[in-house]
Coordinates of C-alpha atoms in Angstrom, one line a residue:
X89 CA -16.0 3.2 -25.2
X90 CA -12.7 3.0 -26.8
X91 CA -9.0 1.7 -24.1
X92 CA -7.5 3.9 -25.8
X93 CA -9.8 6.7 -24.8
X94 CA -9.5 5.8 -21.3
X95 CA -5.4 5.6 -21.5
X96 CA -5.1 9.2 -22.7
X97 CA -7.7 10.6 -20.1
X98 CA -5.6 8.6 -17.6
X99 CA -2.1 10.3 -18.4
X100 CA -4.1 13.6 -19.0
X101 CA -5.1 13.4 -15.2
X102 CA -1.5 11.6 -14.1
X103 CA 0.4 14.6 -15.9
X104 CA -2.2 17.6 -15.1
X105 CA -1.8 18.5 -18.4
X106 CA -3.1 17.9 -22.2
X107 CA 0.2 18.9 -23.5
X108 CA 2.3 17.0 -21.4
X109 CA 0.1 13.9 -22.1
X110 CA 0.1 14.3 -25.6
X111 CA 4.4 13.8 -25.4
X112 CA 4.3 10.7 -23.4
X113 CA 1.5 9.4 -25.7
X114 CA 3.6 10.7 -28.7
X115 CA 0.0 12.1 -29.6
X116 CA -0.3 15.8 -31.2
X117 CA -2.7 17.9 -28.7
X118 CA -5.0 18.2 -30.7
X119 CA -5.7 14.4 -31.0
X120 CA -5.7 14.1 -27.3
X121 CA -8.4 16.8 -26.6
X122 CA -10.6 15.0 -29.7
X123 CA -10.0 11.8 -27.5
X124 CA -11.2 13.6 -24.2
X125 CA -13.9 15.1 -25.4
X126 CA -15.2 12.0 -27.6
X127 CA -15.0 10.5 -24.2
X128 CA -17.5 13.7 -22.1
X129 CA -19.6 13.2 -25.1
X130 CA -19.8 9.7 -24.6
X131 CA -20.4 9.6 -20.5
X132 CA -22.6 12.9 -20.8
X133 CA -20.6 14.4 -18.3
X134 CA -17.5 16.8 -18.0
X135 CA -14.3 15.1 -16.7
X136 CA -11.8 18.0 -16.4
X137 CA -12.7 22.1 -15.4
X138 CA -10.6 24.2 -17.7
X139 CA -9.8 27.2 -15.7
X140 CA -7.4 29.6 -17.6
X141 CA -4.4 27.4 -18.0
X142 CA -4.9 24.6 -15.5
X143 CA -7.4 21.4 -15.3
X144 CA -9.0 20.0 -12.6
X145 CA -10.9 16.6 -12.5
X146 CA -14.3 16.9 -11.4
X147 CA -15.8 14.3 -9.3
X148 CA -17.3 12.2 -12.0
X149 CA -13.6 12.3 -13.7
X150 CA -11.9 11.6 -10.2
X151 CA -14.2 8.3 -10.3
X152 CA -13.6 7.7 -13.7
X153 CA -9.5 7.9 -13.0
X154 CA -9.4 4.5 -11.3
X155 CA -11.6 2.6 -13.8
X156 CA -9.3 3.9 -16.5
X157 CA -6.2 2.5 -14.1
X158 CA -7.0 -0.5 -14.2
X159 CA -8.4 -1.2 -18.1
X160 CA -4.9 0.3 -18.1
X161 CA -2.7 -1.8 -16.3
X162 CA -5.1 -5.0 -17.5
X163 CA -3.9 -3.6 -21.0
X164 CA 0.1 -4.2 -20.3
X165 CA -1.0 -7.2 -18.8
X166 CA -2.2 -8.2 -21.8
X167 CA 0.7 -7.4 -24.1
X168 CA 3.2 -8.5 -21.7
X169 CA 1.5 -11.7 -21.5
X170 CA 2.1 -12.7 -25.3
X171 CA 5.6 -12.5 -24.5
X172 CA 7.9 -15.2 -23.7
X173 CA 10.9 -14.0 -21.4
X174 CA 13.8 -14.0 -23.8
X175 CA 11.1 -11.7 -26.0
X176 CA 11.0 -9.1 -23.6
X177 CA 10.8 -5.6 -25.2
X178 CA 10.1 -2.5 -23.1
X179 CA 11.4 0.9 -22.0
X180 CA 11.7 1.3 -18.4
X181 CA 12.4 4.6 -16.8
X182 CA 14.7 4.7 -13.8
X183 CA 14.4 7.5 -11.7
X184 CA 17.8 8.0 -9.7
X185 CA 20.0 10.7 -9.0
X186 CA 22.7 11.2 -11.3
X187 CA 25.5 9.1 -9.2
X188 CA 24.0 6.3 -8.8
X189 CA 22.2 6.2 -12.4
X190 CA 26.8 6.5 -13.3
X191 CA 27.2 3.6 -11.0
X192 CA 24.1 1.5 -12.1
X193 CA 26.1 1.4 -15.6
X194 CA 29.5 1.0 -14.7
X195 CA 28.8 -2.2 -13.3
X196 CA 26.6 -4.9 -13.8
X197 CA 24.7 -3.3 -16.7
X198 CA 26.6 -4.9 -20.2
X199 CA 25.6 -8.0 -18.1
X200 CA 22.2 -7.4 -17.8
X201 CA 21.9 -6.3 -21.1
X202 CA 22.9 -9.5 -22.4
X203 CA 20.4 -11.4 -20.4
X204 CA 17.4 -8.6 -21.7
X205 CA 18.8 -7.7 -24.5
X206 CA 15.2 -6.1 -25.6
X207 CA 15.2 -4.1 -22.9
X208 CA 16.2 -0.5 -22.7
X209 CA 16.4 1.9 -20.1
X210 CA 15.5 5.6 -19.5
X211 CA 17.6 7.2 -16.4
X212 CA 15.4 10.8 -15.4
X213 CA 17.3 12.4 -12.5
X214 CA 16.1 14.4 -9.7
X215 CA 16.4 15.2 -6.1
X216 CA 14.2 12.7 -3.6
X217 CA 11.2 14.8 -3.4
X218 CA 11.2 14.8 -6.8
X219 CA 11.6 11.2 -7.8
X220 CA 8.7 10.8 -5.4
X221 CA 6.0 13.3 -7.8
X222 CA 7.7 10.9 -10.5
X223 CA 6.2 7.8 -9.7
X224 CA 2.7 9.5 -8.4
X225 CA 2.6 11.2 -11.5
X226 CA 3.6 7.4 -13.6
X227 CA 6.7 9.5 -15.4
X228 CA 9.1 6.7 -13.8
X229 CA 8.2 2.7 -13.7
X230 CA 10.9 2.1 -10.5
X231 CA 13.2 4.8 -8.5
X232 CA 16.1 4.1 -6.9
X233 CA 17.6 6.6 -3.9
X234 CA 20.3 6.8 -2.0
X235 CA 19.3 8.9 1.1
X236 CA 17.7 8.9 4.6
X237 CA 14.6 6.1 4.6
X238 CA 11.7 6.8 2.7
X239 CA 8.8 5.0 3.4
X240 CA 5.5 6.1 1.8
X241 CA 1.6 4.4 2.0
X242 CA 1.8 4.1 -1.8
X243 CA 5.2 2.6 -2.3
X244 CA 6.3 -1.1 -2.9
X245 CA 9.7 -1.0 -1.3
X246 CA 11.5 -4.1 -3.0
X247 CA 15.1 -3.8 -2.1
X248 CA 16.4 -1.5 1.0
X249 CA 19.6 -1.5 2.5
X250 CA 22.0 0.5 4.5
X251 CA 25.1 2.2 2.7
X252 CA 28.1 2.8 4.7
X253 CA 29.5 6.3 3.9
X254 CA 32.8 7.9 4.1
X255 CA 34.9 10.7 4.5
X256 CA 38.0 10.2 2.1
X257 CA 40.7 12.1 1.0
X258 CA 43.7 11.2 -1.2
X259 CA 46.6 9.0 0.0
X260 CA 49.3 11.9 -0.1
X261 CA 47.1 14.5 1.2
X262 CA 47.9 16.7 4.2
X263 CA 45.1 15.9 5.9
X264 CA 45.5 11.9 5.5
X265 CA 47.5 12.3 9.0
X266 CA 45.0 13.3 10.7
X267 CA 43.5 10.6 13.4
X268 CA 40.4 12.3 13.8
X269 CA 38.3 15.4 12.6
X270 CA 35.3 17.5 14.4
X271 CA 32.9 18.8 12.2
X272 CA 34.4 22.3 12.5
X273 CA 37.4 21.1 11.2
X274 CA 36.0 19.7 8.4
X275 CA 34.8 22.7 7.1
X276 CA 37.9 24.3 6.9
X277 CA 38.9 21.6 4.4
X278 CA 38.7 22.1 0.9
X279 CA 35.4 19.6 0.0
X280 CA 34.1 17.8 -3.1
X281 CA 30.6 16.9 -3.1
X282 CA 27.9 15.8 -5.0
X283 CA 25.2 17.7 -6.1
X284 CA 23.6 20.0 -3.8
X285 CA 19.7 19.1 -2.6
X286 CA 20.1 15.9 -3.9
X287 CA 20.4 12.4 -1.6
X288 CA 22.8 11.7 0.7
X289 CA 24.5 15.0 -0.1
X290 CA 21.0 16.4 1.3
X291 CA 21.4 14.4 4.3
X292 CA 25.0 15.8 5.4
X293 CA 23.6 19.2 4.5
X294 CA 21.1 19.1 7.1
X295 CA 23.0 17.7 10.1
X296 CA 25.7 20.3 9.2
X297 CA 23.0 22.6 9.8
X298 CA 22.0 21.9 13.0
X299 CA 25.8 22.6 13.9
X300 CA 25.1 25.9 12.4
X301 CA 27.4 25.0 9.8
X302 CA 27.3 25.4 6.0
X303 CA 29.6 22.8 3.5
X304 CA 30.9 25.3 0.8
X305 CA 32.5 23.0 -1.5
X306 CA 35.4 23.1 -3.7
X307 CA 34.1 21.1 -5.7
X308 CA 30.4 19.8 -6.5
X309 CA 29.2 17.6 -9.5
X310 CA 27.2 14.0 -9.9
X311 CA 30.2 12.0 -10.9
X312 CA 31.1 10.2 -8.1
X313 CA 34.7 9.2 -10.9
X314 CA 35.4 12.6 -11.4
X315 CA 35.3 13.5 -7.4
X316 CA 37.5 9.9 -6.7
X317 CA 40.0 11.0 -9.4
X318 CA 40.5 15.0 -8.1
X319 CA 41.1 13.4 -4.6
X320 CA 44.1 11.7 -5.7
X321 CA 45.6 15.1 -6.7
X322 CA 44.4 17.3 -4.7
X323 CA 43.7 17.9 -0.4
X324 CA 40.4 17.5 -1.1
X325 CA 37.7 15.6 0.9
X326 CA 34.7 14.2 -0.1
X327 CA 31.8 12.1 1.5
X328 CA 31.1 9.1 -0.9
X329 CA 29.3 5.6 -0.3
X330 CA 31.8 2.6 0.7
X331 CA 31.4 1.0 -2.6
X332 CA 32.5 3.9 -4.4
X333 CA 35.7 4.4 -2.4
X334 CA 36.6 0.8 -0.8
X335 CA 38.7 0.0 -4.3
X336 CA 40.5 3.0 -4.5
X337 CA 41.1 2.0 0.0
X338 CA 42.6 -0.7 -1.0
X339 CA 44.7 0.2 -3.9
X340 CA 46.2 2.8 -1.4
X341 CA 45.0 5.6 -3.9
X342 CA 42.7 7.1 -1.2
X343 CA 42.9 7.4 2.9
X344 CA 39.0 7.4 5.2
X345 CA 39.1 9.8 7.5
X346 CA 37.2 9.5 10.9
X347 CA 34.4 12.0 12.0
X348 CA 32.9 11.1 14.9
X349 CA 30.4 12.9 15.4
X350 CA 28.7 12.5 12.0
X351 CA 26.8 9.2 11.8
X352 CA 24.2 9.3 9.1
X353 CA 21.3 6.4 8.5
X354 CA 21.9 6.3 4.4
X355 CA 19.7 3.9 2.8
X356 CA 19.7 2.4 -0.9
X357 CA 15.9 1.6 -1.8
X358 CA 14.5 0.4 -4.9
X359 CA 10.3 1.3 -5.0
X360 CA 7.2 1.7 -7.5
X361 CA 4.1 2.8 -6.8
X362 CA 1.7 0.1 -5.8
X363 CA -1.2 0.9 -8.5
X364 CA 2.0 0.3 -10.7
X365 CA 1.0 -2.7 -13.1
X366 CA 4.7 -5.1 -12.8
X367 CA 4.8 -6.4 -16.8
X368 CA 7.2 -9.2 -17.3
X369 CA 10.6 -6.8 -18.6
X370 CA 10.0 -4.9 -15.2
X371 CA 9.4 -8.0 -13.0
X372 CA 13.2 -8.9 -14.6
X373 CA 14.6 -5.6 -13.6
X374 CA 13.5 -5.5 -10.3
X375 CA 14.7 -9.3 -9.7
X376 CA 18.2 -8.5 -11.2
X377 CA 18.3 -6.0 -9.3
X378 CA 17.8 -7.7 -6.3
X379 CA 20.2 -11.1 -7.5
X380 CA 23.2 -9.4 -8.9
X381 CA 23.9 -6.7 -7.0
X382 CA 23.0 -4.3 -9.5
X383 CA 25.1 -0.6 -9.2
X384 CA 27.4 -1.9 -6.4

């Protein structure tokens, strides 16, 4: 029986599809259904039903999976293990939303890049939920959210803590007066968010909702820059993390503004799935991460 039989009917299963397999393998399809089926010839048994345009495993091929799993993640053991640490040499992918994969490389990263030079990494965006179907599906080695807690059975939470967010506006607005704003107010105010569905944004959304009320911004993009730099020349208000905005406090470029009665748990975790094998060019990510303060 040949690993690398057993790695392509592993992604096959992880990605639910031949095709999709056959681009993370950088495989053509064809080779990966010759590999799938050497492998049913060679078990006797079929491992996928082929039903119109979807696959199924069946139960011999739902066994199969976690053997394959872990020849796999013995496998990057393996090659991970005949490198020394200033050979590392990997692709990670990163799943995080688009503002915080802008602020992950605005600050630490040409440091980190000097340290691990060999290593390179791939940011894939999406909303929470999605993020999540990354690392089931092994399309992402780590995520990174910034959002309400998420705890799941199959997640190796290695870094969580609690973002302070803010309502800002620019120095010389007209509402930089103001001592304090109901949410009602608020929404009369012209606003600048990020993107909709995704993180903390997501989180506002829904306690705004159970005022009954809807944010219709002005404004809505991932770049948390671009939103900073339109409040100092606009009325605009946005609702940003306290690293984002506490420079441009201080340099007197941008005013907080209190809203009560909107107190949000926002939490910045760094996870992988537990069946995730850690090689040594991930172990160093994660433990940069967690030393340097890595995107604050």
């Amino acid at each position: 029986m040949e690993i690398r039989n057993l790695i392509t009917f592993a992604q096959v299963a992880e990605q639910n599809s031949f095709t999709k397999a056959a681009r993370v393998l950088n495989y053509a399809q064809s080779t990966v259904s010759f590999q799938i089926r050497q492998l049913e010839e060679e078990l006797d048994c079929i491992l996928f039903e082929r039903i119109g345009h979807t696959i199924t495993l069946t139960e011999r091929g739902q066994a199969l999976l976690e053997y394959a799993k872990q020849i796999r993640y013995l496998t990057d053991e393996f090659n991970q293990s005949v490198l020394v640490p200033h050979e590392l040499n990997a692709t990670l992918r990163i799943a995080a939303p688009d503002s915080v994969a802008e602020d992950m490389m605005r600050t630490n990263y040409a440091d980190f890049h000097r340290k691990y030079p060999g290593i390179s990494l791939k940011f894939v965006t999406g909303d929470t939920d999605d993020m999540i179907e990354m690392l089931n599906r092994n399309e992402a080695d780590l995520m990174l959210t910034l959002d309400a807690p998420v705890y799941h059975r199959d997640f190796i939470i290695v870094r969580d803590e609690v973002v302070e967010m803010l309502f800002v506006t620019g120095a010389g607005s007209s509402c930089a007066r103001e001592e304090s704003l109901t949410p009602e107010e608020l929404m009369t105010l012209p606003l600048f968010l990020t993107e909709h569905g995704m993180g903390y944004r997501r989180v506002l959304d829904n306690e705004l909702a159970k005022r009954s009320l809807e944010a219709r911004p002005t404004l809505e993009m991932g770049r948390t820059d671009i939103i900073v730099t339109a409040l100092t020349q606009t009325d605009g208000v946005a609702w940003l993390p306290d690293y984002v905005v506490r420079p441009h406090i201080a340099a007197g470029r941008l005013r907080p503004l209190s809203v009560p009665e909107i107190r949000l748990d926002i939490r910045k975790q760094l996870a992988y799935h537990r069946n995730k094998w850690i090689t040594q060019s991930m172990a160093a990510l994660i433990e940069y991460i967690k030393e340097n303060e890595f995107g604050r």
